Coordinates of N, CA and C and ligand atoms in Angstrom, one line a residue:
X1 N 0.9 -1.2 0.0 CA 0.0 0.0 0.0 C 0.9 1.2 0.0
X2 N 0.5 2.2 -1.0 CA 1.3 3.6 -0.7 C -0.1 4.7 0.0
X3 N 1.1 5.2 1.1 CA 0.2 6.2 1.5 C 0.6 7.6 1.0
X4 N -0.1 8.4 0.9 CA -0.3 9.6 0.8 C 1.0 10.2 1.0
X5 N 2.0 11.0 0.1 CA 3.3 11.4 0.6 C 3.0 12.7 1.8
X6 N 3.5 12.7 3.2 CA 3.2 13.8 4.1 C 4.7 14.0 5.0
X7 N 5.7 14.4 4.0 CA 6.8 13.9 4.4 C 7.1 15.8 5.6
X8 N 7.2 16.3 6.7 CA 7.2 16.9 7.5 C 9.0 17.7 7.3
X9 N 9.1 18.6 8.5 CA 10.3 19.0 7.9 C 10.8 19.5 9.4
X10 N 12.2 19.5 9.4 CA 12.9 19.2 11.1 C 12.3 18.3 11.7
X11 N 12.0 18.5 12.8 CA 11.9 17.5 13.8 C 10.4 16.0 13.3
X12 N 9.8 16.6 12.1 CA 9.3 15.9 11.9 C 9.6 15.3 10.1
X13 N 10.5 15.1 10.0 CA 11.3 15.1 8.8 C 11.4 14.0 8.8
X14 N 11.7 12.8 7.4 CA 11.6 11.7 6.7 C 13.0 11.5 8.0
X15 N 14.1 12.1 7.5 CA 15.9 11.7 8.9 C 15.1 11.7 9.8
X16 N 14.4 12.5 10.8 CA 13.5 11.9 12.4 C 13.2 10.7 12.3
X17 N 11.8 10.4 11.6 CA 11.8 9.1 11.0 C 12.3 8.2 11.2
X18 N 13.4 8.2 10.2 CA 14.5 7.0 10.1 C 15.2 7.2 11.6
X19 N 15.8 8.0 11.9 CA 16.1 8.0 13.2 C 15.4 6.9 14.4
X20 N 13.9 7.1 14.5 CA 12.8 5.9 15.0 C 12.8 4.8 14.4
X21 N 13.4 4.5 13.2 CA 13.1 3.1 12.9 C 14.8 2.2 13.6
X22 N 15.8 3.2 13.4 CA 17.0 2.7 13.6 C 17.1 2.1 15.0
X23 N 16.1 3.4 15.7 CA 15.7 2.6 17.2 C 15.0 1.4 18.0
X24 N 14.1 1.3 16.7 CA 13.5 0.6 16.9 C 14.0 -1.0 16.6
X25 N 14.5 -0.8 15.5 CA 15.7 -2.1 15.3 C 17.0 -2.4 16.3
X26 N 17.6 -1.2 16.6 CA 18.3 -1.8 18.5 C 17.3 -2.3 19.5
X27 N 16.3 -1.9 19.6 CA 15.2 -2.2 20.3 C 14.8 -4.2 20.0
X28 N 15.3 -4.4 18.8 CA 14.8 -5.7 19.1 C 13.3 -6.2 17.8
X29 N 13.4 -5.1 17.1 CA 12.2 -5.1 15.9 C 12.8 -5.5 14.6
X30 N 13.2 -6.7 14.2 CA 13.5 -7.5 13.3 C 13.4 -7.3 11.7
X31 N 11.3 -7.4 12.2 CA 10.7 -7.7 10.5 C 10.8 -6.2 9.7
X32 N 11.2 -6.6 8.7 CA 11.2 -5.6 7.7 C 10.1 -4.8 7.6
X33 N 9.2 -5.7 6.8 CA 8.1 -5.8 6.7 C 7.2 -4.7 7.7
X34 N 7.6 -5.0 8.6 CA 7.1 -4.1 10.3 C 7.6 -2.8 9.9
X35 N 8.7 -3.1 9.8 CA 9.6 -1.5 10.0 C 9.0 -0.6 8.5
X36 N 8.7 -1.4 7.9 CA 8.7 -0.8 6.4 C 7.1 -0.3 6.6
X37 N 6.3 -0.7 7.4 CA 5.1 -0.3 7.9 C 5.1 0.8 8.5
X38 N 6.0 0.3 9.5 CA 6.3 2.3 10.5 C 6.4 3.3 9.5
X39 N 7.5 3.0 8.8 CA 8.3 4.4 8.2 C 7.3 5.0 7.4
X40 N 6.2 4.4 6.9 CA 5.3 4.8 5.8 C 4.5 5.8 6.5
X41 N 4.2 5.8 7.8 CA 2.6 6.6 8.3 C 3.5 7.6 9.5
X42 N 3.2 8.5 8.7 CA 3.6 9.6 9.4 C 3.0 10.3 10.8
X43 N 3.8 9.7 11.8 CA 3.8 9.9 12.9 C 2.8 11.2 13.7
X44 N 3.3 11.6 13.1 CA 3.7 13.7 13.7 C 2.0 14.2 12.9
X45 N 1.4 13.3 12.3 CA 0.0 14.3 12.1 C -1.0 13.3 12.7
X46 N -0.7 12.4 13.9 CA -1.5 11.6 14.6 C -1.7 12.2 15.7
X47 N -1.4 13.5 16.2 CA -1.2 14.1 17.4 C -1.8 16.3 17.0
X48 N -1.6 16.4 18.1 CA -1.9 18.0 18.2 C -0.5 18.4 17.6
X49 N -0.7 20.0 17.2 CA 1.0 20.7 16.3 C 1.3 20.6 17.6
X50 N 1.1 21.0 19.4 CA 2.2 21.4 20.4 C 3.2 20.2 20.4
X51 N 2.5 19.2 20.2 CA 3.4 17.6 20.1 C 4.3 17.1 19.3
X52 N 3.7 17.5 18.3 CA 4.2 17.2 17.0 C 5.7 17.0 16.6
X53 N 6.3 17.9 17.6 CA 7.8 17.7 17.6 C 8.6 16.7 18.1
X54 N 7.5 16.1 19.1 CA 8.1 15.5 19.6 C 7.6 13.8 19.2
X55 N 6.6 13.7 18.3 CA 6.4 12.7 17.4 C 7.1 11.3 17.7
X56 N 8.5 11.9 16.9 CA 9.3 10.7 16.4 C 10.1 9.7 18.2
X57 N 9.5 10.3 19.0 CA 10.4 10.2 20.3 C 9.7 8.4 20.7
X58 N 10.7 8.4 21.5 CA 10.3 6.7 22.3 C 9.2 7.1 23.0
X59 N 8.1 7.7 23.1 CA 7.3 7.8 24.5 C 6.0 8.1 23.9
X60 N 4.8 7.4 24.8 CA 3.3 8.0 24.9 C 3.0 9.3 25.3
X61 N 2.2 10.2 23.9 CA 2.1 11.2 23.7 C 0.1 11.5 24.2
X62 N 0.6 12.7 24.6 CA -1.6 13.0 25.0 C -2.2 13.2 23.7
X63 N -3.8 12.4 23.5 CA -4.0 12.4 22.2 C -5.4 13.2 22.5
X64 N -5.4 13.7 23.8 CA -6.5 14.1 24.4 C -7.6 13.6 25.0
X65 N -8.7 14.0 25.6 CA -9.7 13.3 26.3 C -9.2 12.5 27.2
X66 N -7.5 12.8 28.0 CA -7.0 11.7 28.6 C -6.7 10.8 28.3
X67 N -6.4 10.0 26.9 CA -5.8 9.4 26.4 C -4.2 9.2 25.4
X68 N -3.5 8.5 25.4 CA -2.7 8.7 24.6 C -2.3 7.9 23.8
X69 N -1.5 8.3 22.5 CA -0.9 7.4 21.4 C 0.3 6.7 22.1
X70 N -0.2 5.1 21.8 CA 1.1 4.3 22.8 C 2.6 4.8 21.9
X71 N 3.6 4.4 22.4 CA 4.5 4.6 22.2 C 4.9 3.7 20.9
X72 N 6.2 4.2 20.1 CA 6.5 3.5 19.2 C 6.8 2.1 19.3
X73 N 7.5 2.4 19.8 CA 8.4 0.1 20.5 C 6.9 -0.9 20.5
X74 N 5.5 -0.3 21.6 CA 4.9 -1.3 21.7 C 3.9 -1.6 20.5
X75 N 4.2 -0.1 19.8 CA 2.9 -0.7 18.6 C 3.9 -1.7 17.6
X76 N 5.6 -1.3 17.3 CA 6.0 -2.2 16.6 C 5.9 -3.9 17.2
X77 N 6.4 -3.7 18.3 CA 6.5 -5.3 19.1 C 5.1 -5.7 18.9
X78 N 3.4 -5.2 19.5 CA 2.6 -6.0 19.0 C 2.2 -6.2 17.9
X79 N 2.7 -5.3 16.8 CA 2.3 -5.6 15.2 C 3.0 -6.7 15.0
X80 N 4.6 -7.2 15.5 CA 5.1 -8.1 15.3 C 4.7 -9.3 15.9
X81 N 4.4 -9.5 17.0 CA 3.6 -11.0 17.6 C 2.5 -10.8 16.8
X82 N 1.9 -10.0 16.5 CA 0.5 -10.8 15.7 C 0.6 -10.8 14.6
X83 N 1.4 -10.3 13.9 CA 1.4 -10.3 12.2 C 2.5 -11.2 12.0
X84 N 3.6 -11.3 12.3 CA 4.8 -12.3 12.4 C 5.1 -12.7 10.7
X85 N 4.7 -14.2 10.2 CA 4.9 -14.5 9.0 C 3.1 -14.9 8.3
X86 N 2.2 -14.7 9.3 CA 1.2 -15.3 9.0 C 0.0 -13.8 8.3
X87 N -0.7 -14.8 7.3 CA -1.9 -14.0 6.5 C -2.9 -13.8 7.1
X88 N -3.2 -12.3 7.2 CA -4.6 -12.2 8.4 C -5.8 -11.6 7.9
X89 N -6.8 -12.1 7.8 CA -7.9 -11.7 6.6 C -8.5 -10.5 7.5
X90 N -9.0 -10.5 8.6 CA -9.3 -9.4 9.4 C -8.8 -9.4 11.2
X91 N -8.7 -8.2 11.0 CA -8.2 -7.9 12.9 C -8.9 -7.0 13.2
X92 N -9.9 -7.3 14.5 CA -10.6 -6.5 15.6 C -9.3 -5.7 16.9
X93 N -9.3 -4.3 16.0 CA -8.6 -3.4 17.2 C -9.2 -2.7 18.6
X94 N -9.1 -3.0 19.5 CA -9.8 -2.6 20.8 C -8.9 -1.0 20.9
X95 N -9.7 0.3 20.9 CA -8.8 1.5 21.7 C -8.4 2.1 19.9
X96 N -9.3 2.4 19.2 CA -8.5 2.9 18.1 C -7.6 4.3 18.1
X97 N -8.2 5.1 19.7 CA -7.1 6.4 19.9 C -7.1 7.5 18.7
X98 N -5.8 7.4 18.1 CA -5.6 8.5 17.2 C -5.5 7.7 16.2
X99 N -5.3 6.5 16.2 CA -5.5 5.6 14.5 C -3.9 5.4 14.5
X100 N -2.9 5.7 14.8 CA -1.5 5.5 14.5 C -1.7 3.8 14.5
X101 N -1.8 3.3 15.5 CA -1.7 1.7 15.4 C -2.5 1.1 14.3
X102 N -3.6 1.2 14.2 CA -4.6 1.1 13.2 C -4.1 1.4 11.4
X103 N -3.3 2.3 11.7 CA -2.4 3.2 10.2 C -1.7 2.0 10.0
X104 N -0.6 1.6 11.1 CA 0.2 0.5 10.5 C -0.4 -1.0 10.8
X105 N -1.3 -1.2 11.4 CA -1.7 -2.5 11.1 C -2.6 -2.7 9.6
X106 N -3.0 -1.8 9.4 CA -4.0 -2.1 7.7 C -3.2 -1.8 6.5
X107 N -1.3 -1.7 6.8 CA -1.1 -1.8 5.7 C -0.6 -3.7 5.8
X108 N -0.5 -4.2 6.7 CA 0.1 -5.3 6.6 C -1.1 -6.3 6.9
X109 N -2.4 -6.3 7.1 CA -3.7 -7.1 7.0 C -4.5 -6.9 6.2
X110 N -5.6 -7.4 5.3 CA -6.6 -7.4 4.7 C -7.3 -6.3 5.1
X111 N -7.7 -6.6 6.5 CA -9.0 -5.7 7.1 C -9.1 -5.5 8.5
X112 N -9.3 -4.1 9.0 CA -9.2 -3.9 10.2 C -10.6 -3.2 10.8
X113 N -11.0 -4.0 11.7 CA -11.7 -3.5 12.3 C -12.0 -2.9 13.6
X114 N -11.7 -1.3 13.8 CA -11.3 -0.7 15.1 C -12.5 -0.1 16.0
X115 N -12.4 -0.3 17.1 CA -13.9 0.0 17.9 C -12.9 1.1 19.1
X116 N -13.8 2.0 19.4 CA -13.2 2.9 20.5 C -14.7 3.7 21.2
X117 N -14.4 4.1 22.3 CA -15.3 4.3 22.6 C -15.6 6.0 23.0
X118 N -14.6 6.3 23.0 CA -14.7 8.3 22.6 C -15.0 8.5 21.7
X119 N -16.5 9.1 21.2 CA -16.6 9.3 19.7 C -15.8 10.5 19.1
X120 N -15.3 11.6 19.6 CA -14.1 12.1 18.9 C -12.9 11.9 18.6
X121 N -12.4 10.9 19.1 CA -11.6 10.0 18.9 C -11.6 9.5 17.4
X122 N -12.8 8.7 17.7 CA -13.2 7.5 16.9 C -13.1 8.3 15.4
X123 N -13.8 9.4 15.3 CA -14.5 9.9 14.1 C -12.9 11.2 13.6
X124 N -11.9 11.1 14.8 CA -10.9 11.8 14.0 C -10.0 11.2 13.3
X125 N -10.0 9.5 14.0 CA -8.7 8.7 13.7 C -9.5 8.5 12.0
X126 N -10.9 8.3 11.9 CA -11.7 7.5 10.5 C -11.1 9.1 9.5
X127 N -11.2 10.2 9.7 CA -10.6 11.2 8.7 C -9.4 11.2 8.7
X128 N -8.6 11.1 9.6 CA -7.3 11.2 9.2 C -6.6 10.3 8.3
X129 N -6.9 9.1 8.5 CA -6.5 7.6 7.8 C -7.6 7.7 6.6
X130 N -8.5 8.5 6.5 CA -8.9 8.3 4.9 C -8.1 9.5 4.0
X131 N -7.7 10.9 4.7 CA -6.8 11.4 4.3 C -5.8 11.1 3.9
X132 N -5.2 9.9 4.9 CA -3.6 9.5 3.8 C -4.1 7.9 3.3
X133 N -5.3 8.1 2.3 CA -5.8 7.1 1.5 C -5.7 5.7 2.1
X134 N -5.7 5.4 3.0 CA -6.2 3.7 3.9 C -7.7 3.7 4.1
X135 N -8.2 3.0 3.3 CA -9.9 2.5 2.7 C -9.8 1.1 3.6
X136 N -9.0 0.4 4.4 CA -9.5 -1.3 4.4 C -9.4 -1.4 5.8
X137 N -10.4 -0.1 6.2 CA -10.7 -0.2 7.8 C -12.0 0.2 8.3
X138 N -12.5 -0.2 9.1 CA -14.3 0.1 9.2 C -13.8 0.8 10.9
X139 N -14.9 1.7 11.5 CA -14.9 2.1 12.5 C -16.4 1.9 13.5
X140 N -16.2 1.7 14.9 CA -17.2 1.5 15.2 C -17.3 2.2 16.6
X141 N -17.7 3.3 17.0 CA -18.0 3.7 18.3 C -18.7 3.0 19.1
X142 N -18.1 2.6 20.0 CA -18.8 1.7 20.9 C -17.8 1.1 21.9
X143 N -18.2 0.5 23.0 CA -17.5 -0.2 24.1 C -16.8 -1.8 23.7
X144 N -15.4 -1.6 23.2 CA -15.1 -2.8 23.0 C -15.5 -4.0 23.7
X145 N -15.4 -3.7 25.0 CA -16.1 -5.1 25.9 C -17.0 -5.8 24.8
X146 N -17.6 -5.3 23.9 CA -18.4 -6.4 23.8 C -18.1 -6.7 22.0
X147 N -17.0 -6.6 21.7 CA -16.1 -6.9 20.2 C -17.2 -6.6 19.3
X148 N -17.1 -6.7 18.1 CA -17.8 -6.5 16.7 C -18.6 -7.5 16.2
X149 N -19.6 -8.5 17.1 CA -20.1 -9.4 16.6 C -20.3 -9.8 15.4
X150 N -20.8 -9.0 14.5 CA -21.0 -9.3 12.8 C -20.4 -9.2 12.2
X151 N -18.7 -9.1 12.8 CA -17.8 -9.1 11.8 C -16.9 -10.4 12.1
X152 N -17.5 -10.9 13.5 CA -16.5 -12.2 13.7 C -17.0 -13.4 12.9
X153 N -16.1 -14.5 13.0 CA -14.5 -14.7 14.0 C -13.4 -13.3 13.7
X154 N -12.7 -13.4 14.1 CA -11.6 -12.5 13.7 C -10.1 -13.3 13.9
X155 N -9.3 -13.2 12.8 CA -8.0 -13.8 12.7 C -6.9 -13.2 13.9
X156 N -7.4 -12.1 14.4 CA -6.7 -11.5 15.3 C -7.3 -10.3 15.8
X157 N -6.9 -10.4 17.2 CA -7.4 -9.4 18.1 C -6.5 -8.6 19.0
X158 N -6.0 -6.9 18.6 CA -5.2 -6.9 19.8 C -5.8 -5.3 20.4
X159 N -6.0 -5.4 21.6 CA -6.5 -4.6 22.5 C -5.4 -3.7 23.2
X160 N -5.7 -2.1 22.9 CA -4.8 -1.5 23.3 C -4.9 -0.3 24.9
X161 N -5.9 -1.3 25.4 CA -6.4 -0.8 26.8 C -6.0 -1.8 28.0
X162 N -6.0 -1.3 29.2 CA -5.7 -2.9 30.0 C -7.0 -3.0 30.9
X163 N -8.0 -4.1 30.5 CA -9.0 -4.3 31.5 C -8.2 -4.9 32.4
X164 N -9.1 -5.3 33.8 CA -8.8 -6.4 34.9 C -8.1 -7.7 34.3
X165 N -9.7 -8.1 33.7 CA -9.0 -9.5 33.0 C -9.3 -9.8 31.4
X166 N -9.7 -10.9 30.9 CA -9.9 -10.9 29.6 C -11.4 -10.7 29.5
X167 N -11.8 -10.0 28.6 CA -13.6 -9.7 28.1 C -13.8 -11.2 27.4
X168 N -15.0 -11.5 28.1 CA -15.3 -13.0 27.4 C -16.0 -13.0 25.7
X169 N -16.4 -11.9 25.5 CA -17.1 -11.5 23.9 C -16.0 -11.7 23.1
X170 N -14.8 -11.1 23.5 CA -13.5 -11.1 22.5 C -13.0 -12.4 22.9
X171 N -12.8 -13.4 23.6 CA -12.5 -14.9 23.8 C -13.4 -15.7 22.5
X172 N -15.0 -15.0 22.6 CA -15.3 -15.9 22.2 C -15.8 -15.6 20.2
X173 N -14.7 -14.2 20.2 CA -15.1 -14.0 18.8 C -13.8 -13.5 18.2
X174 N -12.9 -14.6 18.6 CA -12.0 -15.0 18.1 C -11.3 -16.6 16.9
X175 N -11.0 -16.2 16.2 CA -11.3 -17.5 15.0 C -10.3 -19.0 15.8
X176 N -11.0 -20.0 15.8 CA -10.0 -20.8 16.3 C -8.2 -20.8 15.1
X177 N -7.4 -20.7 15.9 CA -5.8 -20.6 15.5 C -5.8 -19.1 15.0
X178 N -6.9 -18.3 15.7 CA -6.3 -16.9 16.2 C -5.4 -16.8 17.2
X179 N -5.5 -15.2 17.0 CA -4.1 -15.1 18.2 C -5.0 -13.7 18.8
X180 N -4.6 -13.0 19.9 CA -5.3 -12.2 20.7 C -4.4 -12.0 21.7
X181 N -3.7 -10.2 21.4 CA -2.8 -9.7 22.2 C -3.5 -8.8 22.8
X182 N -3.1 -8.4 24.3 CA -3.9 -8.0 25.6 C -3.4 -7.5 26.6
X183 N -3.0 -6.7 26.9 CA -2.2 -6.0 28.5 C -3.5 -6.3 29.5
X184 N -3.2 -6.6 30.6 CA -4.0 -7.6 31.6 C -3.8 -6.5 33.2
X185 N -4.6 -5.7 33.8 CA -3.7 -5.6 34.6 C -4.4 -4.3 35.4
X186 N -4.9 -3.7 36.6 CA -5.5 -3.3 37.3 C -5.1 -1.6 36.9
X187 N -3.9 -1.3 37.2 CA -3.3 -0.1 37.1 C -2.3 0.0 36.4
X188 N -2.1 1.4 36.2 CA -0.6 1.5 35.1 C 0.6 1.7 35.5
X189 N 0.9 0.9 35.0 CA 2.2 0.5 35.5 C 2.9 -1.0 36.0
X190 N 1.7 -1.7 36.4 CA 1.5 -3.1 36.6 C 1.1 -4.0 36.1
X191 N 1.1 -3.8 34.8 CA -0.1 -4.7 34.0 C 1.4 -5.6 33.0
X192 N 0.6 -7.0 32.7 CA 1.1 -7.7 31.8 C 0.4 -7.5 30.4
X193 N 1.3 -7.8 29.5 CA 0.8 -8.4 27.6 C 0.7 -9.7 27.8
X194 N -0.4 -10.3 27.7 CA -0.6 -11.4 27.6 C -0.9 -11.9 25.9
X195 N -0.9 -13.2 25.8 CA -0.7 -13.6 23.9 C -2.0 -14.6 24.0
X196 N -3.2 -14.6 23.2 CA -4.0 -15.6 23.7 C -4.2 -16.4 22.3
X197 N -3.9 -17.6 22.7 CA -4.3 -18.9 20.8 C -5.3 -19.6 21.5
X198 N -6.6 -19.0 20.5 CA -7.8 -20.2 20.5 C -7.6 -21.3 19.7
X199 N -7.3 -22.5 20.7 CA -7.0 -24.2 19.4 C -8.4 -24.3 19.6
X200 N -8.2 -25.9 18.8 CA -9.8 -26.6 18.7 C -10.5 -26.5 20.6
X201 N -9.5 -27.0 21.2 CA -10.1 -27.5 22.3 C -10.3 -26.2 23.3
X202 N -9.9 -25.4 23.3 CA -10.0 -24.1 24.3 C -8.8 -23.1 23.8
X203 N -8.4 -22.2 25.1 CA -7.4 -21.4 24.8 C -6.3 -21.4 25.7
X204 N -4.9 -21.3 25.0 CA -3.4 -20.8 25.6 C -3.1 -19.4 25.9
X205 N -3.1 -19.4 26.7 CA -2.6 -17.7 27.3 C -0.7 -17.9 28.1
X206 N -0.2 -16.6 27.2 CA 1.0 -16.8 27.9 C 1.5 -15.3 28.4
X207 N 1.9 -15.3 29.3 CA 1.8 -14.0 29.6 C 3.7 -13.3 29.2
X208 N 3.3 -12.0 28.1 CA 4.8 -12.0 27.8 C 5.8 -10.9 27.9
X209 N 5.4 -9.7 28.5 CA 6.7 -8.6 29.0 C 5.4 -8.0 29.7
X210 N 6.0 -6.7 30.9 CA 5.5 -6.1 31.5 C 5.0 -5.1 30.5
X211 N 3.8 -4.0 30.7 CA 3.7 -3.0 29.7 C 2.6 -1.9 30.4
X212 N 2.4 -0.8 29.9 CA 1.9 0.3 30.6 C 0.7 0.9 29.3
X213 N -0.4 0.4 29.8 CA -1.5 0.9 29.0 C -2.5 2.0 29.9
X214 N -3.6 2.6 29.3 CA -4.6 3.7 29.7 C -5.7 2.7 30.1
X215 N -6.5 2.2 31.3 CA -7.2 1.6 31.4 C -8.4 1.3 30.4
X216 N -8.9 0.2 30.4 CA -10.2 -0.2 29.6 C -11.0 0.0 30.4
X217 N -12.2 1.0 29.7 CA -13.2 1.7 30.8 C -14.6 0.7 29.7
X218 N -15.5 0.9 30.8 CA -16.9 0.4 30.1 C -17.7 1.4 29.6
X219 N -18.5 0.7 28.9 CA -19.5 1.9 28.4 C -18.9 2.8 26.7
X220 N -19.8 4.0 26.4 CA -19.6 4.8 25.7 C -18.8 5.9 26.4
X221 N -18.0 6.9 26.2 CA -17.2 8.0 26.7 C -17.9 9.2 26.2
Ligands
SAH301 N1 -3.3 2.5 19.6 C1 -3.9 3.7 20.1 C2 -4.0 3.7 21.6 C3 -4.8 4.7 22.2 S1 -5.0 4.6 24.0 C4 -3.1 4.9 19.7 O1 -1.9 4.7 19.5 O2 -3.6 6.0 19.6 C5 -6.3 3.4 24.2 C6 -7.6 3.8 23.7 O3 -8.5 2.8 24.1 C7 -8.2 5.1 24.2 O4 -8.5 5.9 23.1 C8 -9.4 4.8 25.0 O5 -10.5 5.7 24.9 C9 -9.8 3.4 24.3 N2 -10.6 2.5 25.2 C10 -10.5 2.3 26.5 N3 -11.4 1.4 26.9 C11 -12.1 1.1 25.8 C12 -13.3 0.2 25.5 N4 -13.9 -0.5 26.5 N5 -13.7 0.1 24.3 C13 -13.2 0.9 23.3 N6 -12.1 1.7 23.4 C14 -11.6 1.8 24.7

């Protein structure tokens, strides 16, 4: 997929950029493929201009309403456990935020389907990503707790809020030999990423680095 050329200048410049992917490859971010994802969606117009400079940086930025754009490392590390080598016909995103995650997961899946529950959120991330031409994503205001029924199974699921524990709607509207990534965890700062594979017979959960998400709240916002 090409997006929309929005190439920015100093601090939010193509060299910034690259600078974050080089990082992100000391960091431990392998796939090409991933990284060739990042570099494409420009950072620095997912956020307010006071931010904007600070874009290309390792850290979660305010995207407003109290929420923020996770940081770069965890959207590449979960794009890479769930996307890895495998073909994914659609992914249910929990927390669509400002759409940055959502930017780079729909260049490397078929179809994404993002649910958030701040409708100005919701309805800024759907203009901004039809602005830099990504068509192969649907939006749905609403309380992830209870996933996209009509759009399941889903090949993958990854949730970018941390409830208590796992929502049982999203357990159970997930495709068997899906996968389903998840920060688990009361408050911030204490929470685990958990990895979840529905086989035939039930599900594997493994729980895999510490990580710091914005709570998963109920309801509409
Ligand atoms: N990947 C996004 C992360 C945004 S922060 C980004 O980089 O911008 C997580 C988002 O999850 C917030 O926008 C928050 O409003 C949303 N959220 C929290 N609980 C939710 C729920 N139950 N249903 C849908 N969205 C939720």
């Amino acid at each position: 997929m090409r997006l929309k050329d929005t190439e920015g200048i100093g601090m939010t410049s193509r060299r910034t950029r690259e600078r974050m992917i080089n990082r992100l490859i000391e960091q431990g971010i392998g796939s090409h493929k991933i990284l060739g994802a990042i570099r494409n969606v420009p950072r620095h117009l997912f956020m307010d201009d006071a931010f904007a400079s600070r874009a290309y940086e390792d850290t979660a930025l305010p995207i407003g309403y109290g929420q923020t754009i996770s940081q770069p490392y965890i959207v590449a590390k979960m794009t890479e456990l769930l996307v890895d080598q495998r073909h994914l016909k659609n992914v249910l995103e929990i927390g669509t935020g400002c759409g940055y995650q959502t930017a780079v997961l729909a260049q490397l899946v078929d179809y994404v389907y993002t649910v958030e529950r701040i409708y100005p959120l919701s309805k800024q991330a759907k203009d901004r990503l039809w602005g830099l031409d990504i068509r192969n994503v649907s939006y749905l205001h609403s309380d992830g707790g209870w996933g996209w029924q009509e759009k399941a199974p889903f090949d993958a699921i990854l949730v970018a809020a941390a409830p208590p524990e796992i929502p049982e709607k999203l357990l159970e509207q997930l495709a068997v030999g899906g996968i389903m990534l998840i920060p688990i965890g009361k408050e911030r700062g204490i929470q685990e990423l958990q990895r979840v594979i529905r086989t035939e017979s039930g599900y594997e959960i493994e729980c895999l680095e510490p990580v710091s998400f914005v709570p998963f709240l109920s309801g509409k916002g």
